[in-house]
Amino acid sequence: MVNAASTAKHRPSTGSGPVPPLSAKIVEPTVFDLSSPGRIGVTMPDPDVPETTLPPRELLRSDLPLPELAEVDVVRHYMHLSSFNYSVDSGFYPLGSCTMKYNPKINEDTCRLPGFLHTHPLQPIETVQGNLLLMYTLQEWLKEIGGYAAVTLQPAAGAHGEFTGVLMMRAYHKSRGDTKRVKMIIPDSAHGTNPASVGMMGLQVVQVPSDERGNVDLKALEAACDNTVVGMMLTNPNTLGLFDENIEKVIELVHGCGGLMYGDGANLNALLGIVRPGDLGFDVMHFNLHKTFSVPHGGGGPGVGPVGVAARLADFLPEPLVGMIEEGDDDTAPLYGFLKPAKSIGRMKAFHGHFGGGFVRAFTYIAMHGPDGLKDISQYAVLNANYLLARLRDTYRVPFDRICMHEFVAEGRFEGSDVRALDIAKRLIDYNFHPPTNYFPLIVHEALMIEPTETENKDTLDAFTDALIKIAEEAKTQPDLLHNAPSTTRFGRMDEVKAARELVLCCGLPEDYSNQ
Ligand SMILES: *Cc1c(COP(=O)(O)O)cnc(C)c1O
């Protein structure tokens, strides 16, 4: 974590005690600072395993500086720190492209069921049939939702799924003796992870522009398509929140030159139960379970980036997949276990992926909604985004202004004003809203990328648009309010450049701790 104290204009804390001078550093005490010898926070239960002798003396550390605090001290310490955070549980979080929907708390109950919580990835499969059935069913559901022949659950996030998918695309071409293919076509609206995943593999990126309606420019695409192309990576709806009106033509062009189509599924929240990317012709796609299927993310938990593939890529999937290895009959249940695809690209992750934190939560979420519920999710997500767009388009310029999907991109700048998207974003914090994504996608000047998700009600959407309209007014009449925002938070505006350049990743530990 960055030690923000050294880079931020700080504000006095709201607690008691003297108000520090403005130039002073606020450094929160750590559990080590709060430690006092003899305070006890836990009482060890009686051991339920046989007692054994300690390891040899030289392997024991007598000087390990563990903090000593009572439970109440620890709870208050972390509650205090958590109050500096903003979260989906505390307010509206319209961070475009990230799908910061509310995460139902039933997910927390299921992923803590003892049978799931206390399993070990190396247990014999006969003892973890419940876990394997859950993984198998989740694979089957994702196949059905995305329109795919097979799914791997292994990748640890969307970007990892991209890497996995592109590895399979490359392996597919190689297996056919087609070794000239070294280029990947990526539109200028793409998320940065797309070219990064491709670059990590040593493939070349060929960028194609967007046309004036925010679609892939077909002429440029046609010119880029040749027999050196591995394929194309495309997010649809794209990062402008727009469904590509020529999607069938785009895919036809890529397939026409022997390329494969990679779908970046991060925006699947707009499509559930309405369009299946596999049916459109996307040969491979990652799902972001932590976006679409309510696994907490952004500091809240591990990502999960399963990848679905069309039949011709199924043999290349990472191993192992979960499969039924013995069919059941009237008397015996089927047996689930692990399978290795014939031309597997290998393993992408230790063990089986993020089981409890990811699979169980996403499984719960899908099971709870069912097919109709999933469709509702996307319809409300799209409706909410279009409601915001309709209320804001007279105040904020929207460069690609047509019916949007689950998000849209406005410009955070006004004629004759030096107010920027960053100022607007920071001012929103004073109104107790998390800012939208800004400065992405790169093709919109001063971009404000707004994604409300389906979980917000009309009152929240109205309050948010009221705040943005008021801020536009302030930009004209009191621009310094925006330039100096946020003004209601513990810390003022961060010097983000300094924080990135002079990263302090470790703070608050005792000085001699690193020598231990
Ligand atoms: C979030 C996102 C990704 C990357 O997913 P991670 O899970 O964060 O690695 C890729 N593309 C788009 C469009 C995204 O929004």
Short mmCIF file of C-alpha atoms and ligand atoms in Angstrom, two decimals:
data_model
loop_
_atom_site.label_atom_id
_atom_site.label_comp_id
_atom_site.label_asym_id
_atom_site.label_seq_id
_atom_site.Cartn_x
_atom_site.Cartn_y
_atom_site.Cartn_z
CA MET A 1 0.00 0.00 0.00
CA VAL A 2 1.21 3.47 -0.76
CA ASN A 3 1.90 5.58 2.26
CA ALA A 4 -0.37 8.37 1.17
CA ALA A 5 0.55 10.48 4.15
CA SER A 6 3.81 11.54 2.61
CA THR A 7 2.29 12.74 -0.62
CA ALA A 8 -1.10 14.17 0.25
CA LYS A 9 -2.39 17.42 1.56
CA HIS A 10 -3.85 16.07 4.72
CA ARG A 11 -6.83 17.18 6.74
CA PRO A 12 -7.25 17.03 10.45
CA SER A 13 -8.83 13.83 11.66
CA THR A 14 -12.34 14.09 12.97
CA GLY A 15 -11.37 12.34 16.18
CA SER A 16 -10.30 14.05 19.38
CA GLY A 17 -6.81 15.36 19.98
CA PRO A 18 -4.87 18.29 18.64
CA VAL A 19 -5.30 19.21 15.00
CA PRO A 20 -1.92 18.71 13.33
CA PRO A 21 -0.48 21.57 11.26
CA LEU A 22 -1.23 21.31 7.56
CA SER A 23 2.32 20.33 6.65
CA ALA A 24 2.49 17.51 9.18
CA LYS A 25 2.49 13.91 8.17
CA ILE A 26 -0.39 11.87 9.44
CA VAL A 27 0.84 8.39 10.04
CA GLU A 28 -1.68 5.96 11.39
CA PRO A 29 -0.40 3.84 14.26
CA THR A 30 0.09 0.21 13.35
CA VAL A 31 -0.74 -2.80 15.48
CA PHE A 32 2.93 -2.78 16.43
CA ASP A 33 2.67 0.77 17.79
CA LEU A 34 -0.44 -0.19 19.75
CA SER A 35 1.14 -3.29 21.23
CA SER A 36 1.60 -3.50 24.97
CA PRO A 37 3.35 -6.45 26.64
CA GLY A 38 0.97 -8.92 28.21
CA ARG A 39 -2.23 -7.96 26.39
CA ILE A 40 -3.94 -11.04 25.07
CA GLY A 41 -6.27 -11.21 22.08
CA VAL A 42 -6.81 -14.92 21.61
CA THR A 43 -7.26 -17.88 23.85
CA MET A 44 -5.94 -21.04 22.28
CA PRO A 45 -8.41 -23.93 22.25
CA ASP A 46 -7.36 -27.30 23.62
CA PRO A 47 -5.38 -29.01 20.87
CA ASP A 48 -7.35 -31.53 18.81
CA VAL A 49 -4.19 -33.10 17.39
CA PRO A 50 -1.50 -35.03 19.24
CA GLU A 51 1.16 -32.93 20.92
CA THR A 52 4.60 -33.14 19.34
CA THR A 53 7.97 -31.78 20.31
CA LEU A 54 9.06 -28.37 19.02
CA PRO A 55 11.45 -28.09 16.08
CA PRO A 56 15.13 -27.76 17.01
CA ARG A 57 16.11 -24.55 18.81
CA GLU A 58 18.01 -23.06 15.88
CA LEU A 59 14.83 -23.08 13.80
CA LEU A 60 12.86 -21.12 16.40
CA ARG A 61 12.90 -17.33 16.59
CA SER A 62 12.80 -16.01 20.12
CA ASP A 63 12.80 -12.40 18.95
CA LEU A 64 9.79 -12.48 16.61
CA PRO A 65 8.13 -9.14 17.38
CA LEU A 66 4.46 -10.12 17.36
CA PRO A 67 2.13 -7.36 18.53
CA GLU A 68 0.29 -7.94 21.80
CA LEU A 69 -3.23 -6.53 21.84
CA ALA A 70 -6.66 -7.38 23.17
CA GLU A 71 -9.36 -8.36 20.70
CA VAL A 72 -11.18 -5.07 21.18
CA ASP A 73 -8.01 -3.11 20.33
CA VAL A 74 -7.59 -5.05 17.11
CA VAL A 75 -11.25 -4.68 16.11
CA ARG A 76 -11.22 -0.92 16.77
CA HIS A 77 -7.93 -0.48 14.94
CA TYR A 78 -9.17 -2.15 11.76
CA MET A 79 -12.66 -0.65 11.95
CA HIS A 80 -10.98 2.77 12.15
CA LEU A 81 -8.78 2.07 9.14
CA SER A 82 -11.70 0.63 7.15
CA SER A 83 -13.66 3.85 7.69
CA PHE A 84 -11.21 5.57 5.30
CA ASN A 85 -12.29 3.23 2.55
CA TYR A 86 -15.06 3.59 0.04
CA SER A 87 -16.80 0.43 -1.06
CA VAL A 88 -19.84 -0.93 -2.88
CA ASP A 89 -21.31 -1.61 0.55
CA SER A 90 -21.01 2.04 1.50
CA GLY A 91 -22.15 3.78 -1.66
CA PHE A 92 -22.62 4.07 -5.41
CA TYR A 93 -19.56 2.95 -7.37
CA PRO A 94 -20.02 3.74 -11.10
CA LEU A 95 -16.49 2.75 -12.12
CA GLY A 96 -16.88 2.05 -15.83
CA SER A 97 -15.58 -1.24 -17.24
CA CYS A 98 -15.29 -2.68 -13.72
CA THR A 99 -18.92 -3.70 -13.06
CA MET A 100 -18.87 -2.79 -9.38
CA LYS A 101 -22.23 -4.35 -8.61
CA TYR A 102 -23.43 -5.08 -5.12
CA ASN A 103 -22.24 -8.53 -4.00
CA PRO A 104 -25.11 -10.40 -2.33
CA LYS A 105 -24.23 -11.56 1.16
CA ILE A 106 -25.59 -15.04 0.56
CA ASN A 107 -22.36 -15.62 -1.41
CA GLU A 108 -20.48 -15.15 1.85
CA ASP A 109 -22.60 -17.79 3.60
CA THR A 110 -22.08 -20.42 0.92
CA CYS A 111 -18.35 -19.91 0.45
CA ARG A 112 -17.94 -20.37 4.19
CA LEU A 113 -19.85 -23.66 4.38
CA PRO A 114 -17.49 -25.93 6.31
CA GLY A 115 -17.52 -28.58 3.57
CA PHE A 116 -16.10 -26.06 1.11
CA LEU A 117 -13.98 -24.09 3.54
CA HIS A 118 -12.06 -27.00 4.98
CA THR A 119 -11.08 -28.88 1.85
CA HIS A 120 -7.52 -29.13 0.58
CA PRO A 121 -6.59 -29.16 -3.12
CA LEU A 122 -4.53 -32.32 -2.68
CA GLN A 123 -7.34 -34.39 -1.16
CA PRO A 124 -8.23 -37.60 -3.04
CA ILE A 125 -11.06 -36.89 -5.47
CA GLU A 126 -13.38 -39.36 -3.71
CA THR A 127 -13.40 -37.02 -0.71
CA VAL A 128 -14.15 -33.80 -2.64
CA GLN A 129 -16.98 -34.87 -4.93
CA GLY A 130 -19.10 -31.91 -3.81
CA ASN A 131 -16.42 -29.42 -4.80
CA LEU A 132 -15.87 -31.13 -8.13
CA LEU A 133 -19.59 -31.25 -8.88
CA LEU A 134 -19.78 -27.52 -8.16
CA MET A 135 -16.87 -26.83 -10.53
CA TYR A 136 -18.30 -29.13 -13.19
CA THR A 137 -21.70 -27.45 -12.97
CA LEU A 138 -20.14 -23.99 -13.12
CA GLN A 139 -18.24 -25.03 -16.27
CA GLU A 140 -21.53 -26.27 -17.77
CA TRP A 141 -23.39 -23.07 -16.87
CA LEU A 142 -20.69 -20.85 -18.35
CA LYS A 143 -20.76 -22.93 -21.52
CA GLU A 144 -24.52 -22.37 -21.73
CA ILE A 145 -24.30 -18.64 -20.89
CA GLY A 146 -21.48 -17.90 -23.35
CA GLY A 147 -22.36 -20.37 -26.10
CA TYR A 148 -19.18 -22.45 -25.82
CA ALA A 149 -18.21 -26.10 -26.26
CA ALA A 150 -15.88 -26.18 -23.24
CA VAL A 151 -14.70 -23.96 -20.38
CA THR A 152 -11.64 -23.84 -18.12
CA LEU A 153 -12.03 -22.28 -14.69
CA GLN A 154 -8.31 -21.95 -14.01
CA PRO A 155 -7.27 -18.40 -14.97
CA ALA A 156 -6.93 -16.06 -12.02
CA ALA A 157 -8.40 -12.93 -13.67
CA GLY A 158 -9.51 -11.47 -16.97
CA ALA A 159 -6.00 -10.59 -18.09
CA HIS A 160 -4.83 -14.10 -17.22
CA GLY A 161 -7.77 -15.45 -19.24
CA GLU A 162 -6.64 -13.34 -22.21
CA PHE A 163 -3.16 -14.81 -21.95
CA THR A 164 -4.64 -18.31 -21.75
CA GLY A 165 -6.93 -17.68 -24.73
CA VAL A 166 -4.21 -16.24 -26.94
CA LEU A 167 -1.90 -19.15 -26.05
CA MET A 168 -4.62 -21.50 -27.30
CA MET A 169 -5.13 -19.47 -30.49
CA ARG A 170 -1.43 -19.65 -31.21
CA ALA A 171 -1.29 -23.37 -30.41
CA TYR A 172 -4.22 -23.96 -32.76
CA HIS A 173 -2.48 -22.32 -35.72
CA LYS A 174 0.80 -24.09 -34.94
CA SER A 175 -0.91 -27.48 -34.75
CA ARG A 176 -2.07 -26.94 -38.33
CA GLY A 177 1.44 -26.10 -39.49
CA ASP A 178 0.37 -22.48 -39.96
CA THR A 179 3.42 -20.78 -38.50
CA LYS A 180 3.38 -17.40 -40.28
CA ARG A 181 0.79 -15.94 -37.97
CA VAL A 182 2.39 -13.36 -35.66
CA LYS A 183 -0.07 -10.46 -35.50
CA MET A 184 -3.09 -9.68 -33.38
CA ILE A 185 -5.63 -7.07 -34.45
CA ILE A 186 -6.85 -4.88 -31.58
CA PRO A 187 -9.13 -1.82 -31.85
CA ASP A 188 -8.07 1.55 -30.43
CA SER A 189 -10.83 1.38 -27.82
CA ALA A 190 -9.38 -1.79 -26.24
CA HIS A 191 -8.55 -2.26 -22.59
CA GLY A 192 -4.81 -2.07 -21.96
CA THR A 193 -4.65 -5.71 -20.90
CA ASN A 194 -5.38 -6.82 -24.50
CA PRO A 195 -2.18 -5.50 -26.10
CA ALA A 196 -0.28 -6.40 -22.91
CA SER A 197 -1.34 -10.06 -23.09
CA VAL A 198 -0.39 -10.19 -26.75
CA GLY A 199 2.93 -8.44 -26.15
CA MET A 200 3.83 -10.89 -23.39
CA MET A 201 3.70 -13.61 -26.02
CA GLY A 202 5.95 -11.77 -28.44
CA LEU A 203 3.14 -11.26 -30.96
CA GLN A 204 2.73 -7.95 -32.77
CA VAL A 205 -0.25 -5.70 -32.18
CA VAL A 206 -1.99 -4.17 -35.19
CA GLN A 207 -4.27 -1.38 -34.05
CA VAL A 208 -7.47 -0.58 -35.94
CA PRO A 209 -9.40 2.67 -35.38
CA SER A 210 -13.04 3.11 -34.46
CA ASP A 211 -15.42 4.77 -36.91
CA GLU A 212 -17.60 7.78 -36.10
CA ARG A 213 -20.32 5.58 -34.60
CA GLY A 214 -17.87 3.86 -32.28
CA ASN A 215 -17.75 0.62 -34.28
CA VAL A 216 -14.63 -1.08 -35.58
CA ASP A 217 -13.62 0.71 -38.80
CA LEU A 218 -14.34 -1.96 -41.39
CA LYS A 219 -12.04 -0.57 -44.06
CA ALA A 220 -9.08 -0.53 -41.69
CA LEU A 221 -9.95 -4.01 -40.49
CA GLU A 222 -10.13 -5.32 -44.02
CA ALA A 223 -6.69 -3.86 -44.74
CA ALA A 224 -5.25 -5.48 -41.60
CA CYS A 225 -6.62 -8.96 -42.29
CA ASP A 226 -4.12 -11.26 -43.99
CA ASN A 227 -2.53 -14.66 -43.51
CA THR A 228 -0.12 -13.39 -40.84
CA VAL A 229 -2.94 -12.67 -38.41
CA VAL A 230 -3.45 -14.89 -35.36
CA GLY A 231 -6.80 -13.24 -34.89
CA MET A 232 -8.54 -10.28 -33.35
CA MET A 233 -9.27 -9.35 -29.75
CA LEU A 234 -12.51 -7.46 -29.36
CA THR A 235 -14.65 -6.33 -26.46
CA ASN A 236 -18.32 -6.25 -27.39
CA PRO A 237 -20.03 -4.13 -26.21
CA ASN A 238 -16.82 -2.15 -26.42
CA THR A 239 -15.33 0.18 -23.86
CA LEU A 240 -17.51 3.02 -25.16
CA GLY A 241 -20.45 0.89 -23.98
CA LEU A 242 -21.54 0.38 -27.59
CA PHE A 243 -22.58 -2.85 -29.26
CA ASP A 244 -20.72 -3.08 -32.56
CA GLU A 245 -23.40 -2.67 -35.22
CA ASN A 246 -21.31 -4.61 -37.74
CA ILE A 247 -20.23 -7.41 -35.45
CA GLU A 248 -21.13 -10.16 -37.91
CA LYS A 249 -19.13 -8.47 -40.67
CA VAL A 250 -16.15 -7.95 -38.31
CA ILE A 251 -16.06 -11.63 -37.40
CA GLU A 252 -16.54 -12.67 -41.02
CA LEU A 253 -13.51 -10.60 -42.07
CA VAL A 254 -11.29 -12.10 -39.37
CA HIS A 255 -12.41 -15.65 -40.04
CA GLY A 256 -12.08 -14.96 -43.76
CA CYS A 257 -8.32 -14.55 -43.46
CA GLY A 258 -7.96 -17.63 -41.27
CA GLY A 259 -7.80 -15.69 -37.99
CA LEU A 260 -9.60 -16.56 -34.76
CA MET A 261 -11.84 -14.20 -32.84
CA TYR A 262 -11.03 -13.50 -29.15
CA GLY A 263 -13.87 -12.03 -27.10
CA ASP A 264 -12.91 -9.94 -24.10
CA GLY A 265 -15.91 -10.85 -21.93
CA ALA A 266 -15.46 -8.12 -19.35
CA ASN A 267 -18.63 -6.44 -20.60
CA LEU A 268 -20.80 -9.54 -20.45
CA ASN A 269 -23.05 -7.81 -17.92
CA ALA A 270 -24.85 -6.25 -20.90
CA LEU A 271 -25.54 -9.53 -22.70
CA LEU A 272 -26.66 -12.21 -20.21
CA GLY A 273 -29.54 -14.23 -21.60
CA ILE A 274 -29.74 -11.91 -24.63
CA VAL A 275 -26.74 -12.61 -26.87
CA ARG A 276 -24.22 -15.45 -26.62
CA PRO A 277 -20.76 -14.42 -27.85
CA GLY A 278 -20.11 -18.01 -28.97
CA ASP A 279 -23.17 -17.83 -31.26
CA LEU A 280 -21.84 -14.60 -32.78
CA GLY A 281 -18.66 -16.42 -33.75
CA PHE A 282 -16.22 -15.47 -30.98
CA ASP A 283 -14.01 -18.58 -30.87
CA VAL A 284 -12.67 -17.95 -27.39
CA MET A 285 -13.74 -15.62 -24.57
CA HIS A 286 -12.87 -14.96 -20.96
CA PHE A 287 -15.51 -14.36 -18.32
CA ASN A 288 -14.74 -12.05 -15.41
CA LEU A 289 -16.59 -13.79 -12.58
CA HIS A 290 -15.53 -10.89 -10.36
CA LYS A 291 -17.40 -8.46 -12.60
CA THR A 292 -20.42 -10.19 -14.09
CA PHE A 293 -21.05 -12.78 -11.41
CA SER A 294 -20.59 -10.77 -8.21
CA VAL A 295 -17.29 -12.06 -6.87
CA PRO A 296 -15.92 -9.10 -4.88
CA HIS A 297 -12.96 -7.33 -6.49
CA GLY A 298 -10.85 -4.25 -6.29
CA GLY A 299 -9.10 -5.14 -3.07
CA GLY A 300 -12.04 -7.30 -2.03
CA GLY A 301 -10.91 -10.67 -3.23
CA PRO A 302 -9.32 -12.76 -5.92
CA GLY A 303 -10.28 -12.42 -9.57
CA VAL A 304 -11.53 -15.36 -11.61
CA GLY A 305 -11.20 -15.42 -15.39
CA PRO A 306 -12.62 -18.67 -16.85
CA VAL A 307 -12.20 -19.10 -20.59
CA GLY A 308 -14.76 -20.60 -22.95
CA VAL A 309 -13.82 -22.02 -26.34
CA ALA A 310 -15.53 -23.22 -29.51
CA ALA A 311 -15.22 -26.92 -30.37
CA ARG A 312 -12.14 -26.49 -32.58
CA LEU A 313 -10.14 -25.10 -29.64
CA ALA A 314 -11.36 -27.48 -26.92
CA ASP A 315 -8.37 -29.83 -27.23
CA PHE A 316 -6.01 -26.96 -26.38
CA LEU A 317 -7.57 -26.02 -23.03
CA PRO A 318 -5.35 -25.94 -19.95
CA GLU A 319 -5.25 -29.11 -17.90
CA PRO A 320 -6.88 -30.30 -15.80
CA LEU A 321 -10.56 -29.78 -16.60
CA VAL A 322 -13.20 -31.12 -14.27
CA GLY A 323 -15.17 -33.93 -15.87
CA MET A 324 -17.37 -36.88 -15.13
CA ILE A 325 -14.98 -39.82 -15.15
CA GLU A 326 -17.53 -42.50 -14.27
CA GLU A 327 -21.18 -42.26 -15.11
CA GLY A 328 -23.54 -43.11 -12.31
CA ASP A 329 -26.51 -45.42 -12.43
CA ASP A 330 -29.56 -46.03 -10.24
CA ASP A 331 -27.43 -47.12 -7.29
CA THR A 332 -24.24 -45.10 -7.57
CA ALA A 333 -23.60 -41.39 -8.05
CA PRO A 334 -21.35 -40.36 -10.94
CA LEU A 335 -17.71 -39.80 -10.10
CA TYR A 336 -16.12 -36.47 -10.96
CA GLY A 337 -12.42 -36.04 -11.48
CA PHE A 338 -9.81 -34.39 -13.66
CA LEU A 339 -9.31 -34.70 -17.41
CA LYS A 340 -6.45 -33.68 -19.65
CA PRO A 341 -7.38 -32.22 -23.06
CA ALA A 342 -5.50 -33.94 -25.91
CA LYS A 343 -3.32 -30.97 -26.99
CA SER A 344 -3.43 -29.03 -23.74
CA ILE A 345 -1.34 -25.86 -23.48
CA GLY A 346 -0.55 -27.01 -19.93
CA ARG A 347 -1.36 -25.62 -16.55
CA MET A 348 -2.19 -21.93 -16.05
CA LYS A 349 -2.53 -21.94 -12.28
CA ALA A 350 -1.44 -23.87 -9.23
CA PHE A 351 -4.09 -26.36 -8.17
CA HIS A 352 -7.55 -25.67 -9.60
CA GLY A 353 -8.14 -21.92 -9.55
CA HIS A 354 -9.87 -19.73 -6.96
CA PHE A 355 -12.33 -22.19 -5.53
CA GLY A 356 -14.01 -20.77 -2.43
CA GLY A 357 -13.56 -17.07 -3.01
CA GLY A 358 -14.44 -17.32 -6.68
CA PHE A 359 -16.25 -20.42 -7.88
CA VAL A 360 -18.58 -20.87 -4.91
CA ARG A 361 -19.65 -17.24 -4.93
CA ALA A 362 -20.26 -17.14 -8.69
CA PHE A 363 -22.08 -20.49 -8.54
CA THR A 364 -24.33 -19.17 -5.79
CA TYR A 365 -25.05 -16.00 -7.73
CA ILE A 366 -25.97 -17.85 -10.94
CA ALA A 367 -28.03 -20.47 -9.08
CA MET A 368 -29.89 -17.77 -7.18
CA HIS A 369 -30.83 -15.84 -10.33
CA GLY A 370 -31.54 -18.64 -12.79
CA PRO A 371 -31.84 -17.98 -16.53
CA ASP A 372 -34.61 -15.36 -16.28
CA GLY A 373 -32.89 -13.60 -13.42
CA LEU A 374 -29.64 -13.37 -15.38
CA LYS A 375 -31.51 -11.80 -18.28
CA ASP A 376 -33.09 -9.30 -15.89
CA ILE A 377 -29.61 -8.37 -14.67
CA SER A 378 -28.50 -7.33 -18.14
CA GLN A 379 -31.75 -5.60 -19.00
CA TYR A 380 -31.63 -3.49 -15.83
CA ALA A 381 -27.92 -2.78 -16.25
CA VAL A 382 -28.60 -1.45 -19.75
CA LEU A 383 -31.71 0.46 -18.66
CA ASN A 384 -29.85 2.12 -15.78
CA ALA A 385 -26.99 3.23 -18.04
CA ASN A 386 -29.38 4.66 -20.61
CA TYR A 387 -31.29 6.50 -17.87
CA LEU A 388 -28.07 8.17 -16.71
CA LEU A 389 -27.13 8.96 -20.31
CA ALA A 390 -30.53 10.54 -20.96
CA ARG A 391 -30.26 12.69 -17.85
CA LEU A 392 -26.67 13.80 -18.53
CA ARG A 393 -26.30 14.26 -22.28
CA ASP A 394 -27.48 17.90 -22.20
CA THR A 395 -24.84 18.79 -19.60
CA TYR A 396 -21.88 16.62 -20.59
CA ARG A 397 -20.83 16.07 -24.18
CA VAL A 398 -21.18 12.43 -25.24
CA PRO A 399 -19.04 11.94 -28.34
CA PHE A 400 -20.58 8.64 -29.48
CA ASP A 401 -24.15 9.36 -28.53
CA ARG A 402 -26.43 6.45 -29.33
CA ILE A 403 -28.31 3.86 -27.28
CA CYS A 404 -25.66 2.46 -24.97
CA MET A 405 -25.34 -0.92 -23.35
CA HIS A 406 -24.39 -1.18 -19.65
CA GLU A 407 -22.13 1.90 -19.65
CA PHE A 408 -21.29 5.03 -21.64
CA VAL A 409 -18.50 7.55 -21.96
CA ALA A 410 -18.96 11.31 -21.56
CA GLU A 411 -16.41 14.11 -21.76
CA GLY A 412 -15.37 15.77 -18.51
CA ARG A 413 -14.61 19.20 -19.97
CA PHE A 414 -16.54 22.36 -20.72
CA GLU A 415 -16.14 25.08 -23.33
CA GLY A 416 -14.02 27.95 -22.02
CA SER A 417 -13.20 26.23 -18.71
CA ASP A 418 -9.97 24.70 -17.44
CA VAL A 419 -11.85 22.13 -15.42
CA ARG A 420 -10.77 18.58 -16.32
CA ALA A 421 -12.26 15.10 -15.91
CA LEU A 422 -9.97 14.56 -12.94
CA ASP A 423 -11.44 17.63 -11.17
CA ILE A 424 -14.97 16.39 -11.76
CA ALA A 425 -14.06 12.93 -10.51
CA LYS A 426 -12.49 14.35 -7.34
CA ARG A 427 -15.44 16.67 -6.72
CA LEU A 428 -17.83 13.70 -6.89
CA ILE A 429 -16.06 12.34 -3.82
CA ASP A 430 -17.29 15.40 -1.91
CA TYR A 431 -20.81 14.36 -2.86
CA ASN A 432 -20.03 10.92 -1.45
CA PHE A 433 -19.93 9.09 -4.78
CA HIS A 434 -17.08 7.01 -6.08
CA PRO A 435 -15.88 8.66 -9.30
CA PRO A 436 -16.39 7.01 -12.67
CA THR A 437 -13.39 5.66 -14.54
CA ASN A 438 -11.53 8.54 -16.16
CA TYR A 439 -9.05 8.93 -19.01
CA PHE A 440 -10.14 5.57 -20.44
CA PRO A 441 -10.92 4.71 -23.20
CA LEU A 442 -8.11 6.75 -24.70
CA ILE A 443 -10.12 7.76 -27.79
CA VAL A 444 -12.36 10.12 -25.80
CA HIS A 445 -10.87 13.38 -24.50
CA GLU A 446 -11.17 13.77 -20.74
CA ALA A 447 -13.18 10.57 -20.61
CA LEU A 448 -15.67 9.87 -17.83
CA MET A 449 -16.75 6.26 -18.21
CA ILE A 450 -19.91 5.62 -16.25
CA GLU A 451 -21.30 2.17 -15.40
CA PRO A 452 -24.14 2.13 -12.89
CA THR A 453 -24.84 -1.66 -12.91
CA GLU A 454 -28.27 -3.18 -12.30
CA THR A 455 -28.05 -3.08 -8.53
CA GLU A 456 -28.81 0.65 -8.17
CA ASN A 457 -32.30 2.06 -7.74
CA LYS A 458 -33.72 5.18 -9.38
CA ASP A 459 -33.17 7.33 -6.28
CA THR A 460 -29.45 6.64 -6.36
CA LEU A 461 -29.25 7.25 -10.11
CA ASP A 462 -31.12 10.55 -9.66
CA ALA A 463 -28.90 11.64 -6.78
CA PHE A 464 -25.79 10.85 -8.84
CA THR A 465 -26.97 12.74 -11.91
CA ASP A 466 -28.08 15.67 -9.72
CA ALA A 467 -24.56 15.80 -8.30
CA LEU A 468 -22.95 15.72 -11.76
CA ILE A 469 -25.27 18.47 -13.02
CA LYS A 470 -24.49 20.57 -9.95
CA ILE A 471 -20.77 20.01 -10.46
CA ALA A 472 -21.07 21.22 -14.06
CA GLU A 473 -22.65 24.40 -12.66
CA GLU A 474 -19.85 24.76 -10.09
CA ALA A 475 -17.32 24.36 -12.91
CA LYS A 476 -18.65 27.62 -14.33
CA THR A 477 -19.21 29.58 -11.14
CA GLN A 478 -16.63 28.24 -8.64
CA PRO A 479 -14.05 26.21 -10.55
CA ASP A 480 -11.67 26.19 -7.57
CA LEU A 481 -14.12 24.01 -5.70
CA LEU A 482 -13.33 21.41 -8.34
CA HIS A 483 -9.62 22.12 -8.64
CA ASN A 484 -9.17 21.69 -4.88
CA ALA A 485 -11.48 18.70 -4.45
CA PRO A 486 -11.90 16.51 -2.56
CA SER A 487 -12.42 18.70 0.48
CA THR A 488 -14.41 16.41 2.76
CA THR A 489 -12.07 13.45 2.98
CA ARG A 490 -9.34 12.59 5.44
CA PHE A 491 -6.72 13.34 2.79
CA GLY A 492 -6.93 15.90 0.04
CA ARG A 493 -5.89 15.41 -3.53
CA MET A 494 -3.07 12.93 -3.90
CA ASP A 495 0.02 13.70 -5.89
CA GLU A 496 -0.50 10.61 -7.99
CA VAL A 497 2.73 11.00 -9.95
CA LYS A 498 4.79 11.21 -6.78
CA ALA A 499 2.92 8.30 -5.23
CA ALA A 500 3.72 6.17 -8.28
CA ARG A 501 7.35 7.32 -8.60
CA GLU A 502 8.23 7.11 -4.93
CA LEU A 503 6.29 4.06 -4.02
CA VAL A 504 6.41 3.17 -0.33
CA LEU A 505 5.20 -0.38 -0.18
CA CYS A 506 6.08 -1.06 3.39
CA CYS A 507 5.30 1.30 6.19
CA GLY A 508 4.75 1.19 9.86
CA LEU A 509 6.73 -1.91 10.69
CA PRO A 510 9.33 -1.56 13.42
CA GLU A 511 12.60 -0.26 12.03
CA ASP A 512 14.52 -3.44 12.68
CA TYR A 513 11.75 -5.72 11.37
CA SER A 514 13.24 -6.09 7.90
CA ASN A 515 16.46 -7.42 9.43
CA GLN A 516 14.78 -10.35 11.11
C1 LIG B 1 -11.47 -5.55 -16.37
C2 LIG B 1 -11.19 -5.67 -17.79
C3 LIG B 1 -10.18 -6.52 -18.27
C4 LIG B 1 -9.19 -7.24 -17.37
O1 LIG B 1 -9.77 -8.03 -16.42
P1 LIG B 1 -9.04 -8.30 -15.02
O2 LIG B 1 -9.90 -9.31 -14.38
O3 LIG B 1 -9.00 -6.99 -14.32
O4 LIG B 1 -7.66 -8.81 -15.31
C5 LIG B 1 -10.03 -6.64 -19.63
N1 LIG B 1 -10.82 -5.96 -20.49
C6 LIG B 1 -11.79 -5.14 -20.07
C7 LIG B 1 -12.65 -4.43 -21.08
C8 LIG B 1 -12.01 -4.95 -18.70
O5 LIG B 1 -12.95 -4.12 -18.28
#
